[in-house]
């Protein structure tokens, strides 16, 4: 069966000028699950690994956390598998791995969650992996959902546990609450375990983040998606970005002089994926060219489908007519601009870290201007504020830095 | 059969050459201009001559870039059409009649395509009237100032540094912008404009009028 995934390609211009030197073209590839997959839902094998250290007593955090876990339990199917580990300096298994049939009993266990003690995340991850391992299988989405509000002891062990998880096909979602946690650690863990890190600014947002995680797990019906670009002779792929649901550099693997491959991982239903490829085009005479063939291969564990394909052509016209070569596709250009703003923010954070105050301020201001023009007013305001703060005091706020780091990549919404 | 462009062997019925990508269909798609299909073998001499002025450095920070790049990798300035070598000289647009009376002349017929432009501010779109000269500023009944684009609904006031006659867009086959000697100045792509100096403005360019941040789109 084919037709579970729809792939469409658009370029930033339909016509590029005939030049005697290479030029850059932007290609937007959009992938979405089709109507055929509307009712599909993946069974889960989730372990919630929850920080119950003393600091969770502040600002009603622990109460909000209890509520968020209970809400997540409500969203589970009776056949989903769930376990809950609470940790301070030591892990404690609140619920061993089990199906979510008796939700009331599970929720009663959640009520035992009280804040006290230190923070030792690695041993809790180990305990969580032990629970998830009991029901591992390709037909389930196996995942650790970790929430922490503080700095942990034993960071290298956390990274090792993330790698152990990845080896067994268990992904790690690492959620940081408030401003006092190490974002580099959480991002690194998530990256090593094909997961995602995110920033929860205030306790009342925990519930919404947990809901998103359950729904994203249930919707992760497409696995092992792999994009292959077969390029026209002479084309160099310069960069390949994921743009939606989250902007990030995908890294491009040349597999021959004509083919480049990018791993897309899982695809979530109702959450279109976007990829922006920057291709360096060689000089060509006037005419119409297929500059690349895009091929996405994927698996659908629910239907026992392995290695299904969908393909699309990327076609461009070379022209000597300057008026034609000037017209751009505004939709693609908006996304190119959002990626440019994201790059500026990333570089600004690095420059601020290394003490280049002027460079960082200038880049933040430029990013804010671009985002404001794109209607991303809240993010632009935060960036503007942090630019002012950096210029005046040489420091950015922890909250501002985390907002920029984690929201800066969420600006592209495909529909 | 062989590709007419690179002579590589291609299977019968293929629509594109697998080697050089050239279209093997004899007819161009509807709506495409009548340009010849790539029939001649590639030879470097056929390409357009090199641009007279190198021109492939960012106008804002001077970082070199590959033609076609949309935003400067270093400073983020918009590079759409900036310094990109043109394959041919741009055809001269018909000169627009200068308005004799101070009253803006209604245009005899709607001008289509390229002369349209818009400004974006905080997610809102401001339509730019289809005229060869468009004054941007702040309406002030007392002094009889009625700019073509009034930024008052978008926050323009003396406090936000917008002058009554602040800047002017002019269509010269492409859009140019000039600061009208405004009190607080106009910034294009992060650079302050000298008064009354016409500077090309490209789609996607950030524009700061007083303290209002806008983005210009030619579309």
XYZ file of C-alpha atoms in Angstrom:
634
model
C 0.000 0.000 0.000
C 1.250 3.450 -0.789
C -0.275 6.882 -0.363
C 0.080 7.219 3.412
C 2.412 10.172 3.046
C 2.030 13.054 0.644
C 5.179 14.818 -0.507
C 5.095 18.216 -2.200
C 7.988 20.358 -3.414
C 8.157 24.072 -4.063
C 11.069 26.334 -4.891
C 11.719 29.932 -3.875
C 11.574 30.898 -7.557
C 10.004 29.157 -10.520
C 12.568 30.885 -12.740
C 16.227 31.395 -11.971
C 18.493 33.597 -14.090
C 20.947 32.117 -16.557
C 24.292 33.004 -14.947
C 27.891 32.088 -15.620
C 28.421 31.167 -11.982
C 26.732 28.930 -9.419
C 23.656 30.241 -7.639
C 21.619 29.203 -4.660
C 18.089 27.839 -4.793
C 15.827 27.052 -1.852
C 13.588 24.017 -2.075
C 10.776 23.435 0.392
C 9.703 19.826 0.815
C 6.522 19.213 2.743
C 5.422 15.849 4.020
C 2.075 15.119 5.579
C 0.144 11.984 6.391
C -2.923 11.552 4.200
C -6.570 10.985 5.038
C -5.903 7.242 4.809
C -4.077 7.514 8.142
C -6.638 9.730 9.894
C -7.753 7.077 12.371
C -4.423 5.388 12.967
C -3.011 5.599 16.479
C 0.172 4.105 17.864
C 0.027 2.245 21.182
C 2.319 3.774 23.781
C 4.905 2.442 26.164
C 5.595 5.578 28.203
C 7.497 6.058 31.416
C 7.099 9.392 33.187
C 10.297 10.208 35.086
C 9.394 13.020 37.448
C 11.574 15.277 39.562
C 10.145 15.429 43.111
C 13.117 17.249 44.669
C 12.561 19.861 47.396
C 12.417 22.780 44.964
C 9.287 21.258 43.389
C 7.451 22.444 46.492
C 7.748 26.084 45.345
C 5.117 27.863 43.246
C 2.668 24.989 43.422
C 4.892 23.005 41.059
C 4.265 19.578 42.559
C 0.470 20.071 42.589
C 0.508 21.161 38.950
C 2.675 18.166 38.116
C 0.244 15.748 39.802
C -2.588 17.281 37.828
C -0.654 17.088 34.563
C 0.189 13.394 35.032
C -3.442 12.601 35.839
C -4.555 14.429 32.731
C -2.007 12.483 30.672
C -3.385 9.230 32.152
C -6.866 10.270 31.048
C -5.608 10.622 27.487
C -4.161 7.092 27.387
C -5.928 4.209 25.675
C -6.604 1.187 27.913
C -4.069 -0.764 25.842
C -1.326 1.844 26.289
C 1.413 0.953 28.726
C 2.568 3.382 31.371
C 4.959 3.518 34.291
C 5.880 6.340 36.656
C 9.184 6.950 38.417
C 9.530 9.791 40.940
C 13.028 10.858 41.839
C 15.015 12.987 44.241
C 18.440 11.711 45.205
C 16.982 8.227 44.638
C 14.408 6.882 42.212
C 11.130 5.470 43.432
C 8.767 3.448 41.265
C 5.284 4.888 41.794
C 3.741 2.655 39.133
C 5.470 -0.308 37.566
C 4.958 -0.871 33.847
C 1.286 -1.747 33.240
C -1.604 -1.165 30.882
C -3.661 1.951 31.529
C -6.838 0.009 32.276
C -7.441 1.041 35.852
C -6.929 4.761 35.505
C -8.318 5.590 38.932
C -5.786 3.361 40.644
C -2.973 4.924 38.597
C -4.129 8.380 39.589
C -4.222 7.416 43.257
C -0.560 6.464 42.952
C 0.148 9.880 41.433
C -1.307 11.486 44.555
C 1.594 9.989 46.525
C 3.912 12.410 44.733
C 5.390 14.815 47.319
C 8.344 17.140 47.062
C 11.535 16.602 49.059
C 15.216 15.704 48.598
C 17.966 16.292 46.043
C 18.235 15.686 42.309
C 19.823 12.578 40.796
C 18.406 12.103 37.341
C 20.635 9.340 35.935
C 19.549 6.632 38.375
C 15.917 7.604 37.738
C 16.478 7.284 33.987
C 17.964 3.859 34.612
C 14.880 2.852 36.637
C 12.600 4.241 33.926
C 14.391 2.342 31.166
C 13.998 -0.849 33.207
C 10.219 -0.342 33.208
C 9.986 0.548 29.513
C 12.118 -2.464 28.607
C 9.451 -4.824 29.961
C 7.202 -4.020 26.990
C 9.559 -3.068 24.209
C 8.382 -3.687 20.682
C 8.410 -2.132 17.261
C 4.644 -1.811 17.342
C 4.722 0.602 20.301
C 6.142 4.086 20.825
C 8.583 3.570 23.703
C 9.571 6.762 25.425
C 10.878 8.309 28.629
C 9.165 11.598 29.440
C 11.406 13.351 31.944
C 10.495 16.495 33.838
C 13.009 18.322 36.017
C 13.245 21.760 37.587
C 16.864 21.746 38.700
C 20.501 20.959 38.133
C 21.235 17.278 38.490
C 24.254 15.469 39.813
C 26.009 13.102 37.447
C 25.419 14.745 34.065
C 27.734 12.380 32.127
C 25.729 9.403 33.430
C 22.529 11.039 32.162
C 24.027 11.258 28.685
C 25.116 7.621 28.879
C 21.588 6.566 29.850
C 20.210 8.557 26.909
C 22.538 6.637 24.621
C 21.449 3.351 26.189
C 17.847 4.345 25.535
C 18.579 5.171 21.896
C 20.223 1.789 21.349
C 17.004 0.069 22.404
C 14.737 2.315 20.345
C 13.515 4.268 23.358
C 13.385 8.012 22.794
C 13.848 10.611 25.508
C 11.698 13.701 25.967
C 13.422 16.068 28.396
C 11.303 18.890 29.794
C 12.815 21.634 31.944
C 10.549 23.574 34.284
C 11.399 27.143 35.331
C 14.815 28.650 34.747
C 17.200 26.695 36.967
C 18.131 23.653 34.884
C 20.875 22.944 32.381
C 19.420 23.392 28.908
C 22.565 22.092 27.231
C 22.280 18.816 29.135
C 18.602 18.311 28.331
C 19.102 19.164 24.654
C 22.071 16.849 24.437
C 20.147 14.002 26.072
C 17.205 14.471 23.735
C 19.447 14.645 20.710
C 21.283 11.456 21.617
C 18.008 9.605 22.123
C 16.102 10.892 19.053
C 13.802 12.847 21.302
C 13.122 16.432 22.060
C 13.873 18.917 24.818
C 11.570 21.753 25.711
C 11.198 24.612 28.142
C 8.176 24.918 30.409
C 8.183 28.495 31.645
C 5.588 28.149 34.401
C 4.014 25.249 36.359
C 0.514 25.679 34.919
C 1.936 24.880 31.465
C 3.058 21.365 32.505
C -0.375 19.922 31.760
C -0.347 21.217 28.192
C 3.181 19.887 27.567
C 2.287 16.430 28.885
C -0.823 16.404 26.728
C 1.277 17.287 23.673
C 3.688 14.468 24.446
C 0.955 11.848 24.767
C -0.718 13.024 21.579
C 2.569 13.226 19.667
C 3.379 9.653 20.762
C -0.027 8.345 19.722
C 0.264 10.193 16.420
C 3.781 8.933 15.610
C 2.500 6.484 13.021
C 5.304 6.938 10.493
C 8.710 5.697 11.577
C 12.208 5.728 10.082
C 11.411 8.333 7.453
C 14.418 8.899 5.237
C 14.693 11.611 2.591
C 16.923 10.967 -0.402
C 17.647 13.744 -2.883
C 18.842 12.543 -6.247
C 20.436 15.620 -7.722
C 20.954 16.777 -11.265
C 24.589 16.622 -12.323
C 26.642 19.477 -10.893
C 24.348 20.358 -7.981
C 25.760 20.615 -4.472
C 23.465 20.345 -1.474
C 24.719 23.123 0.789
C 22.488 22.718 3.800
C 19.307 20.869 4.716
C 17.118 22.278 7.476
C 14.124 20.819 9.174
C 11.725 23.758 9.384
C 8.601 22.190 10.875
C 7.593 21.134 13.414
C 10.910 22.506 14.698
C 13.726 24.357 12.938
C 17.036 22.550 13.100
C 20.012 21.594 10.999
C 19.420 18.061 9.765
C 22.924 17.512 8.465
C 23.172 16.039 5.014
C 24.970 12.804 4.202
C 26.324 12.490 0.686
C 25.887 8.836 -0.291
C 27.281 9.269 -3.778
C 28.247 12.230 -5.955
C 24.629 12.532 -7.039
C 22.680 11.456 -3.966
C 22.285 13.012 -0.549
C 20.373 11.558 2.349
C 18.720 13.078 5.393
C 17.171 11.095 8.231
C 13.763 12.481 9.226
C 12.947 9.915 11.922
C 9.315 9.710 12.941
C 6.414 11.646 11.515
C 3.410 12.605 13.571
C -0.101 12.541 12.147
C -1.639 16.015 11.639
C 1.799 17.561 12.097
C 3.233 18.281 8.637
C 6.984 18.068 8.387
C 8.890 20.638 6.396
C 12.410 20.455 5.080
C 14.245 23.332 3.443
C 17.144 22.356 1.201
C 19.690 24.909 0.019
C 21.007 23.717 -3.327
C 23.920 25.238 -5.178
C 22.865 25.191 -8.833
C 25.416 24.974 -11.633
C 25.244 27.312 -14.660
C 22.803 26.095 -17.290
C 21.377 27.349 -20.544
C 17.793 28.507 -20.741
C 15.266 25.776 -20.295
C 13.325 23.631 -17.933
C 15.221 21.242 -15.674
C 14.446 18.674 -13.064
C 17.092 19.722 -10.560
C 16.320 16.972 -8.075
C 14.119 14.001 -7.381
C 13.014 13.766 -3.786
C 12.236 10.359 -2.352
C 10.945 9.698 1.142
C 11.007 6.119 2.405
C 9.191 5.194 5.591
C 7.820 2.400 7.756
C 4.335 2.085 9.240
C 4.624 -0.389 12.111
C 0.824 -0.528 12.586
C 0.278 -1.932 9.117
C 3.473 -3.963 9.051
C 4.674 -1.735 6.200
C 8.418 -1.418 5.724
C 10.268 0.693 3.163
C 7.278 2.315 1.441
C 8.186 5.259 -0.838
C 6.770 8.512 -2.048
C 8.494 10.681 -4.630
C 8.287 14.125 -6.174
C 10.248 16.104 -8.748
C 11.868 19.468 -8.110
C 11.633 21.376 -11.377
C 13.134 24.790 -12.156
C 13.293 26.986 -15.230
C 16.458 28.845 -16.195
C 15.594 32.083 -17.948
C 17.250 35.119 -19.503
C 14.212 37.244 -18.784
C 15.045 39.308 -15.666
C 11.419 40.055 -14.900
C 10.649 36.345 -14.629
C 13.768 35.718 -12.569
C 12.706 38.332 -10.035
C 9.450 36.751 -8.984
C 9.706 34.804 -5.749
C 7.377 32.406 -3.999
C 6.452 34.370 -0.853
C 5.482 31.267 1.129
C 8.918 29.713 0.631
C 10.645 33.042 1.219
C 8.835 33.487 4.557
C 10.229 30.155 5.688
C 13.706 31.055 4.415
C 13.467 34.235 6.478
C 12.401 32.336 9.591
C 15.367 30.008 9.200
C 17.637 33.051 8.754
C 16.210 34.558 11.959
C 16.757 31.244 13.748
C 20.394 31.151 12.581
C 20.919 34.706 13.847
C 19.468 33.823 17.251
C 21.628 30.721 17.531
C 24.752 32.677 16.613
C 23.781 35.523 18.958
C 23.469 33.112 21.898
C 26.920 31.689 21.101
C 28.433 35.162 20.780
C 26.816 36.317 24.021
C 28.273 33.234 25.715
C 31.749 34.017 24.392
C 31.499 37.676 25.442
C 30.946 39.345 22.041
C 28.299 41.684 23.347
C 28.108 43.955 20.293
C 27.877 41.110 17.778
C 25.220 39.306 19.794
C 23.145 42.462 20.326
C 23.203 43.331 16.647
C 22.147 39.812 15.627
C 19.358 39.689 18.188
C 18.017 43.039 16.940
C 18.095 41.891 13.325
C 16.341 38.619 14.259
C 13.688 40.589 16.181
C 13.080 42.859 13.174
C 12.625 39.860 10.896
C 10.298 38.072 13.299
C 8.245 41.197 13.882
C 7.717 41.464 10.135
C 6.605 37.835 10.172
C 4.026 38.472 12.874
C 5.959 36.616 15.603
C 5.365 39.487 18.001
C 5.846 37.682 21.349
C 9.145 36.091 20.417
C 10.342 39.334 18.787
C 9.540 41.247 21.970
C 11.477 38.780 24.133
C 14.470 38.971 21.789
C 14.342 42.766 21.700
C 14.208 42.881 25.496
C 17.171 40.525 25.828
C 19.131 42.589 23.283
C 18.543 45.691 25.422
C 19.473 43.796 28.572
C 22.639 42.445 26.974
C 23.663 45.850 25.691
C 23.086 47.566 29.021
C 24.328 44.972 31.508
C 26.286 42.479 29.407
C 23.948 39.714 30.587
C 20.815 38.095 29.290
C 18.190 36.670 31.636
C 17.985 32.875 32.064
C 14.286 32.906 31.122
C 14.964 35.002 28.023
C 17.808 32.772 26.897
C 15.693 29.652 27.334
C 12.724 31.208 25.526
C 14.935 32.153 22.577
C 16.600 28.746 22.535
C 13.397 26.722 22.650
C 10.830 28.988 20.951
C 13.156 30.261 18.226
C 12.695 27.009 16.333
C 8.921 26.886 16.549
C 8.065 29.717 14.146
C 7.171 27.714 11.023
C 3.640 26.347 10.936
C 2.757 24.393 7.826
C -0.852 23.643 7.048
C 17.236 8.095 -27.432
C 19.746 10.761 -26.396
C 19.331 13.915 -24.361
C 19.471 16.897 -26.743
C 21.283 18.914 -24.079
C 24.076 16.666 -22.781
C 23.746 13.703 -25.199
C 23.474 11.191 -22.382
C 21.390 8.174 -23.182
C 17.885 8.409 -21.740
C 15.070 5.863 -21.754
C 12.263 6.458 -24.239
C 9.389 8.344 -22.717
C 11.446 9.956 -19.920
C 10.366 13.527 -19.188
C 13.733 14.684 -17.842
C 17.311 13.700 -18.562
C 18.629 11.685 -15.644
C 22.085 13.231 -16.026
C 21.703 16.952 -16.624
C 18.041 17.266 -15.619
C 16.996 18.987 -18.865
C 13.361 18.681 -19.826
C 12.837 16.249 -22.669
C 9.311 17.459 -23.369
C 9.253 19.486 -26.568
C 6.641 21.949 -25.365
C 6.979 24.217 -22.382
C 4.143 24.095 -19.859
C 1.291 26.528 -20.288
C 2.083 29.948 -18.944
C 5.788 29.593 -19.488
C 7.523 32.079 -21.754
C 8.556 31.126 -25.214
C 12.142 30.306 -24.450
C 13.889 27.719 -26.538
C 14.277 24.274 -25.027
C 17.873 23.492 -24.123
C 18.757 22.057 -27.471
C 22.364 23.111 -27.888
C 25.128 21.349 -26.012
C 26.403 23.259 -23.009
C 29.271 25.582 -23.644
C 30.555 28.162 -21.197
C 30.605 30.901 -23.827
C 26.849 30.820 -24.025
C 26.405 31.958 -20.468
C 25.751 35.547 -19.710
C 28.862 37.641 -19.219
C 30.172 38.190 -15.746
C 28.578 41.103 -13.948
C 30.436 44.347 -14.457
C 30.536 45.142 -10.760
C 31.254 42.029 -8.683
C 28.248 42.883 -6.578
C 28.024 39.628 -4.657
C 28.826 41.051 -1.263
C 26.218 41.922 1.344
C 25.317 45.623 1.009
C 25.011 45.814 4.781
C 28.165 44.111 6.106
C 30.237 43.264 3.023
C 30.252 39.492 3.498
C 30.453 37.722 0.116
C 27.515 35.553 -0.875
C 26.468 33.177 -3.637
C 23.890 34.684 -6.037
C 20.394 33.645 -5.083
C 21.096 33.702 -1.333
C 18.111 35.299 0.382
C 19.666 36.525 3.623
C 23.231 37.364 4.578
C 24.776 34.513 6.564
C 26.673 36.974 8.699
C 24.311 39.820 9.527
C 20.949 38.526 8.320
C 20.299 41.421 5.924
C 17.945 40.628 3.072
C 19.846 39.926 -0.136
C 16.925 39.275 -2.446
C 18.021 40.819 -5.730
C 20.883 42.632 -3.992
C 23.843 42.672 -6.317
C 22.679 39.577 -8.165
C 24.009 39.772 -11.689
C 21.192 40.237 -14.136
C 21.184 38.077 -17.216
C 20.221 41.063 -19.385
C 19.832 44.774 -18.869
C 16.480 45.464 -17.284
C 14.083 46.846 -19.888
C 13.500 50.534 -19.262
C 10.078 51.094 -17.782
C 7.820 53.667 -19.352
C 8.430 56.972 -17.613
C 5.496 57.923 -15.476
C 3.981 61.345 -16.024
C 4.978 63.644 -13.198
C 1.951 65.014 -11.404
C 1.666 68.705 -12.180
C -0.806 69.615 -9.518
C -0.158 68.789 -5.873
C -3.303 66.661 -5.974
C -2.371 63.051 -6.665
C -3.445 62.136 -10.182
C -5.619 59.079 -10.415
C -3.941 56.508 -12.581
C -5.516 56.131 -16.007
C -5.393 52.354 -15.915
C -4.498 49.907 -13.205
C -0.870 48.964 -13.328
C -0.459 45.257 -12.954
C 2.280 43.086 -11.556
C 5.517 44.530 -10.488
C 4.508 47.957 -9.193
C 2.463 46.514 -6.356
C 4.025 46.474 -2.936
C 3.034 46.081 0.674
C 4.454 46.748 4.087
C 4.115 44.431 7.041
C 4.088 45.601 10.637
C 3.551 43.230 13.555
C 1.722 40.723 11.370
C -0.536 43.361 9.805
C -0.371 44.153 6.123
C -0.391 47.736 4.873
C -1.248 47.990 1.182
C 0.940 50.402 -0.752
C -1.124 52.370 -3.300
C -0.263 51.537 -6.917
C 1.478 54.787 -7.816
C 4.976 55.595 -8.969
C 5.611 57.731 -5.893
C 4.331 56.810 -2.472
C 4.895 59.042 0.541
C 5.051 57.268 3.902
C 4.352 59.277 7.019
C 1.814 60.395 9.557
C -1.421 62.186 8.736
C -1.871 65.546 10.440
C -5.013 67.450 9.661
C -3.741 70.678 11.243
C -0.783 70.961 8.913
C -2.575 69.403 5.925
C -0.341 66.362 5.764
C -1.960 63.373 4.068
C 0.706 60.831 3.140
C -0.164 57.981 0.770
C 0.675 55.509 3.490
C -0.480 56.821 6.852
C 1.187 54.916 9.679
C -0.982 56.483 12.412
C -3.177 53.350 12.780
C 0.024 51.329 13.265
C 1.420 53.393 16.085
C 2.951 56.392 14.311
C 3.049 59.517 16.475
C 5.594 62.203 17.351
C 6.501 59.949 20.318
C 7.341 57.001 18.055
C 9.501 59.261 15.904
C 7.484 59.206 12.683
C 7.525 62.458 10.720
C 4.531 63.706 8.736
C 6.439 63.251 5.501
C 8.932 60.616 6.512
C 10.049 58.553 3.526
C 9.138 58.023 -0.093
C 8.959 54.898 -2.238
C 9.516 55.459 -5.954
C 8.929 52.954 -8.729
C 11.751 53.008 -11.274
C 11.245 49.601 -12.755
C 12.176 48.443 -9.279
C 11.378 50.075 -5.958
C 13.702 52.614 -4.397
C 13.255 54.364 -1.083
C 14.454 57.738 0.169
C 14.305 59.387 3.538
C 12.478 62.752 3.252
C 14.812 64.490 5.721
C 12.755 63.065 8.572
C 13.490 64.076 12.166
C 14.346 60.585 13.374
C 15.543 58.969 10.192
C 14.857 55.813 8.194
C 16.804 52.583 8.497
C 16.968 50.102 5.644
C 18.511 46.670 6.258
C 19.974 48.030 9.468
C 21.633 51.023 7.759
C 20.538 54.609 8.259
C 19.610 56.295 4.980
C 21.069 59.688 4.137
C 18.260 62.225 3.454
C 16.967 62.332 -0.133
C 19.241 59.571 -1.305
C 17.347 56.977 -3.315
C 18.327 53.445 -2.294
C 17.034 50.203 -3.856
C 14.673 48.310 -1.548
C 14.049 44.620 -2.028
C 11.313 42.302 -1.005
C 11.792 41.113 2.555
C 13.906 44.101 3.546
C 13.514 45.299 7.125
C 12.654 48.990 7.251
C 12.583 51.142 10.354
C 10.610 54.380 10.160
C 11.314 56.410 13.287
C 10.981 53.530 15.743
C 8.364 51.523 13.841
C 9.699 48.271 12.427
C 8.293 47.318 9.054
C 9.115 44.793 6.368
C 8.816 45.683 2.710
C 7.446 43.234 0.174
C 7.288 43.867 -3.555
C 4.549 41.584 -4.813
